[in-house]
One Martini backbone bead per residue (centre of mass of N, CA, C, O) as a GRO file, in nm:
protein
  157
    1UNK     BB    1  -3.209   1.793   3.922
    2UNK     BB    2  -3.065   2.051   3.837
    3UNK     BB    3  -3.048   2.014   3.543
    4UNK     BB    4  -3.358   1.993   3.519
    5UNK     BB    5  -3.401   2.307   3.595
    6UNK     BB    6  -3.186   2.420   3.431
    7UNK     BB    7  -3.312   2.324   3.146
    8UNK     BB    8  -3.632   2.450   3.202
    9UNK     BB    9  -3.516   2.771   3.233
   10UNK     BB   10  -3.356   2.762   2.981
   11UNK     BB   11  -3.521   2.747   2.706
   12UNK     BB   12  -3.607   3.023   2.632
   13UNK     BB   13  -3.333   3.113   2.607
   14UNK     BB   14  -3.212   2.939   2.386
   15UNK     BB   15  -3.416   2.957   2.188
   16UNK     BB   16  -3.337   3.278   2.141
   17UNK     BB   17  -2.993   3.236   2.095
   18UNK     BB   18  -3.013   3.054   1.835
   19UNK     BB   19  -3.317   3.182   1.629
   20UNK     BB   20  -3.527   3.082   1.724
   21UNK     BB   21  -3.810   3.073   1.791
   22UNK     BB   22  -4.079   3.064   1.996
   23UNK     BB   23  -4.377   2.970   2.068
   24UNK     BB   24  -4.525   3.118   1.884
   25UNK     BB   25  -4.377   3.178   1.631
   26UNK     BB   26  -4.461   3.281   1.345
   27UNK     BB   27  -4.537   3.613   1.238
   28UNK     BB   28  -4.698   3.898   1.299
   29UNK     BB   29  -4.669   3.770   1.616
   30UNK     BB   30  -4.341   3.830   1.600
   31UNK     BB   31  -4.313   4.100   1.478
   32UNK     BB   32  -4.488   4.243   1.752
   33UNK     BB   33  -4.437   4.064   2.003
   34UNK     BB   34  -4.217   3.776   2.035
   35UNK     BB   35  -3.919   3.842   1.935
   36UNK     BB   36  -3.813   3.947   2.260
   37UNK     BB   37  -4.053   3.786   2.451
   38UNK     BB   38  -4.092   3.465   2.648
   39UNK     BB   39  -4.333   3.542   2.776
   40UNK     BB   40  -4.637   3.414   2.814
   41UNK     BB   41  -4.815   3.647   2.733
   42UNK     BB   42  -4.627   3.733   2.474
   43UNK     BB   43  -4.702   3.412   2.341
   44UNK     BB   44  -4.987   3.451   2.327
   45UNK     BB   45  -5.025   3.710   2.167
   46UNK     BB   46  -4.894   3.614   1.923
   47UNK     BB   47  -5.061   3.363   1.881
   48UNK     BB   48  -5.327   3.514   1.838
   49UNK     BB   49  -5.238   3.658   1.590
   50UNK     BB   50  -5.138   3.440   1.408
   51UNK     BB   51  -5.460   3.299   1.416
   52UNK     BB   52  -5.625   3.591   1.351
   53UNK     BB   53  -5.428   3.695   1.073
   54UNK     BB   54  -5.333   3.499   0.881
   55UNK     BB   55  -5.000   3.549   0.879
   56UNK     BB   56  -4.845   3.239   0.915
   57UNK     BB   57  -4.927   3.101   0.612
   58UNK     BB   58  -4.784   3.327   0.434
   59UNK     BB   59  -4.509   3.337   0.590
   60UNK     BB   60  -4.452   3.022   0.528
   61UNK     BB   61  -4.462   3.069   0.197
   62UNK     BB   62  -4.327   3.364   0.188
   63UNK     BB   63  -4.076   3.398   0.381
   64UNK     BB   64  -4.221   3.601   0.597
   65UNK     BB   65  -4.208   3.687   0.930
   66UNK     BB   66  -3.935   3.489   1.034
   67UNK     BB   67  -4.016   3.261   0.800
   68UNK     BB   68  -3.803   2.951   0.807
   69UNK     BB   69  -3.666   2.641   0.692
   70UNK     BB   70  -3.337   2.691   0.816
   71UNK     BB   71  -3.279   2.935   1.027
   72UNK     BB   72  -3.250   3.184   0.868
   73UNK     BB   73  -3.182   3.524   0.840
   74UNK     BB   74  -3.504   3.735   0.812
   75UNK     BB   75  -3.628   4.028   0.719
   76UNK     BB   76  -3.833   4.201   0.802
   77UNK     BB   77  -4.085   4.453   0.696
   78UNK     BB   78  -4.006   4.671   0.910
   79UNK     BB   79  -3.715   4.700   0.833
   80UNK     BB   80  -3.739   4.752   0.530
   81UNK     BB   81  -3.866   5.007   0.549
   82UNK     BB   82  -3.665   5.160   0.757
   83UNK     BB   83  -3.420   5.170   0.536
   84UNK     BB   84  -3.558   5.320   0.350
   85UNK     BB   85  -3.641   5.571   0.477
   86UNK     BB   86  -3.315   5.569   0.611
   87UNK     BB   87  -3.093   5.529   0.488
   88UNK     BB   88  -2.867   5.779   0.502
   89UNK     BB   89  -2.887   5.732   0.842
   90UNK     BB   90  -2.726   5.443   0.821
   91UNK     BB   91  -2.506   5.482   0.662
   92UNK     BB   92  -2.371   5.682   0.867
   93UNK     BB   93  -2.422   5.527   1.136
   94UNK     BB   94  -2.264   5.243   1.012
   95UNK     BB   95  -1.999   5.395   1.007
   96UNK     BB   96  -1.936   5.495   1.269
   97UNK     BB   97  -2.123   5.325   1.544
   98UNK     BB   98  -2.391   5.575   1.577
   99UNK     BB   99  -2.714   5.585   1.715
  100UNK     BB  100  -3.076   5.616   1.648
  101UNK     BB  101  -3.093   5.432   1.379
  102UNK     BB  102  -2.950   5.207   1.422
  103UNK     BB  103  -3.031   5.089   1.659
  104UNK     BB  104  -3.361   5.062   1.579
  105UNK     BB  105  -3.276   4.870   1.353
  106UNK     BB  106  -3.186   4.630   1.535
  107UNK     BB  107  -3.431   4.565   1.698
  108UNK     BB  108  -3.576   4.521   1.414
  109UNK     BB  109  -3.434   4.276   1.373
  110UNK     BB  110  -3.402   4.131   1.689
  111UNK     BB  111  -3.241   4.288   1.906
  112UNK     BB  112  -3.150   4.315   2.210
  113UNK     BB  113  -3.063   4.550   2.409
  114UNK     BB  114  -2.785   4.384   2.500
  115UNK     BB  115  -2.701   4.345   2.137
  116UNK     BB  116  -2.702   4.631   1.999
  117UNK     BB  117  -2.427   4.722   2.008
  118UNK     BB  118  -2.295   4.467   1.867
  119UNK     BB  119  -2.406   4.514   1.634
  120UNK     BB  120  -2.348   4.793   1.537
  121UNK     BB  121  -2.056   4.703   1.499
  122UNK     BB  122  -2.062   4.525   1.321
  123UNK     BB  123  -2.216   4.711   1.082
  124UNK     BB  124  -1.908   4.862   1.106
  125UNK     BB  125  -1.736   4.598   1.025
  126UNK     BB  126  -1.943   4.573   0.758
  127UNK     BB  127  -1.976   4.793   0.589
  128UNK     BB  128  -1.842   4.754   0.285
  129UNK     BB  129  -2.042   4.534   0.231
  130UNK     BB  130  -2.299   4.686   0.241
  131UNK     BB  131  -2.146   4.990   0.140
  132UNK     BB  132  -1.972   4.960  -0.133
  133UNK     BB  133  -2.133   5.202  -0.252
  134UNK     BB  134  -2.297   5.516  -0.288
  135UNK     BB  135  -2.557   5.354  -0.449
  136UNK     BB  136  -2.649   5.188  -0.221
  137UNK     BB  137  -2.928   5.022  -0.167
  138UNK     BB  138  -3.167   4.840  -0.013
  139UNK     BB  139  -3.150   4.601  -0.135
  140UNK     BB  140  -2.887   4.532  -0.115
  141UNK     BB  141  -2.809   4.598   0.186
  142UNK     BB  142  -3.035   4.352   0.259
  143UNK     BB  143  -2.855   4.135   0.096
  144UNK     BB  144  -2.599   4.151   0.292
  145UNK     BB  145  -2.747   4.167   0.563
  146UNK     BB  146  -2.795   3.883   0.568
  147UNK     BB  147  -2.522   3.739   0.526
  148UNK     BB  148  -2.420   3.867   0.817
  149UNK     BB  149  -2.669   3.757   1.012
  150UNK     BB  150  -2.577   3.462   0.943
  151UNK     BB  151  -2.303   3.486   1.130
  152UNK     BB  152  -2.491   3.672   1.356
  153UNK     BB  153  -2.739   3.528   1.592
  154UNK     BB  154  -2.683   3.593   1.856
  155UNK     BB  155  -2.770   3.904   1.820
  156UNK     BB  156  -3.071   3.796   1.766
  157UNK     BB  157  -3.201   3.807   2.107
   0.00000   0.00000   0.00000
């Protein structure tokens, strides 16, 4: 019986910590609502965002939006602007392993509050791999990202 109310109320956290989807699945709502918070509610309102914005089946087609084959981690386009955006402040503080550029960055990957810190050290010691030279892109940073980051699925939960 123990087993059993363990196993049930274990499962939104593992179904998370393993990098699967949550119940809402992928899509617009995983990308703005449900990445982070397996609560009824915030996986209501996911479900609802993916099946009224049609973005859940672009996603699944163009494997973006979280939405991916084979479980591997994908990065969403609000990371992909932000670090556009911020490449010189990403660049400089995932150098260091700290700052408020890094962390953002890490949360929209989908890393819990609990996880930025673990997350920002990767970074940090994943530097040399992500920014190999002085020139490297976005587009650059955010493949060898992919690579670091399913190495490291733990920590997007």
């Amino acid at each position: 019986m123990a087993v059993a109310v363990a196993t049930i109320t274990m499962a939104p956290v593992l179904a998370l910590a393993k990098g699967n989807h949550p119940m809402a699945g992928c899509g617009l709502g995983y990308v703005l609502l449900s990445n982070k918070d397996n609560s009824k509610v915030t996986q209501v309102l996911g479900a609802t965002t993916n099946g009224t914005s049609g973005n859940q089946t672009f996603g699944i087609s163009s494997g973006t939006s979280g939405c991916t084959e084979d479980g591997a981690v994908k990065i969403v386009k609000a990371a992909e602007v932000y670090a556009d955006v911020n490449l010189d402040s990403l660049r400089r503080e995932m150098a260091t392993g700290e700052g408020e550029y890094v962390r953002t960055f890490a949360l929209l990957l989908g890393a819990s509050q609990q996880n930025v810190s673990p997350l920002v050290s990767v970074f940090r010691s994943e530097y040399p791999t992500l920014f190999p030279s002085a020139t490297t892109s976005t587009a650059d940073l955010l493949a060898s990202l992919e690579k670091v980051l399913n190495q490291h699925k733990d920590l997007l939960s």
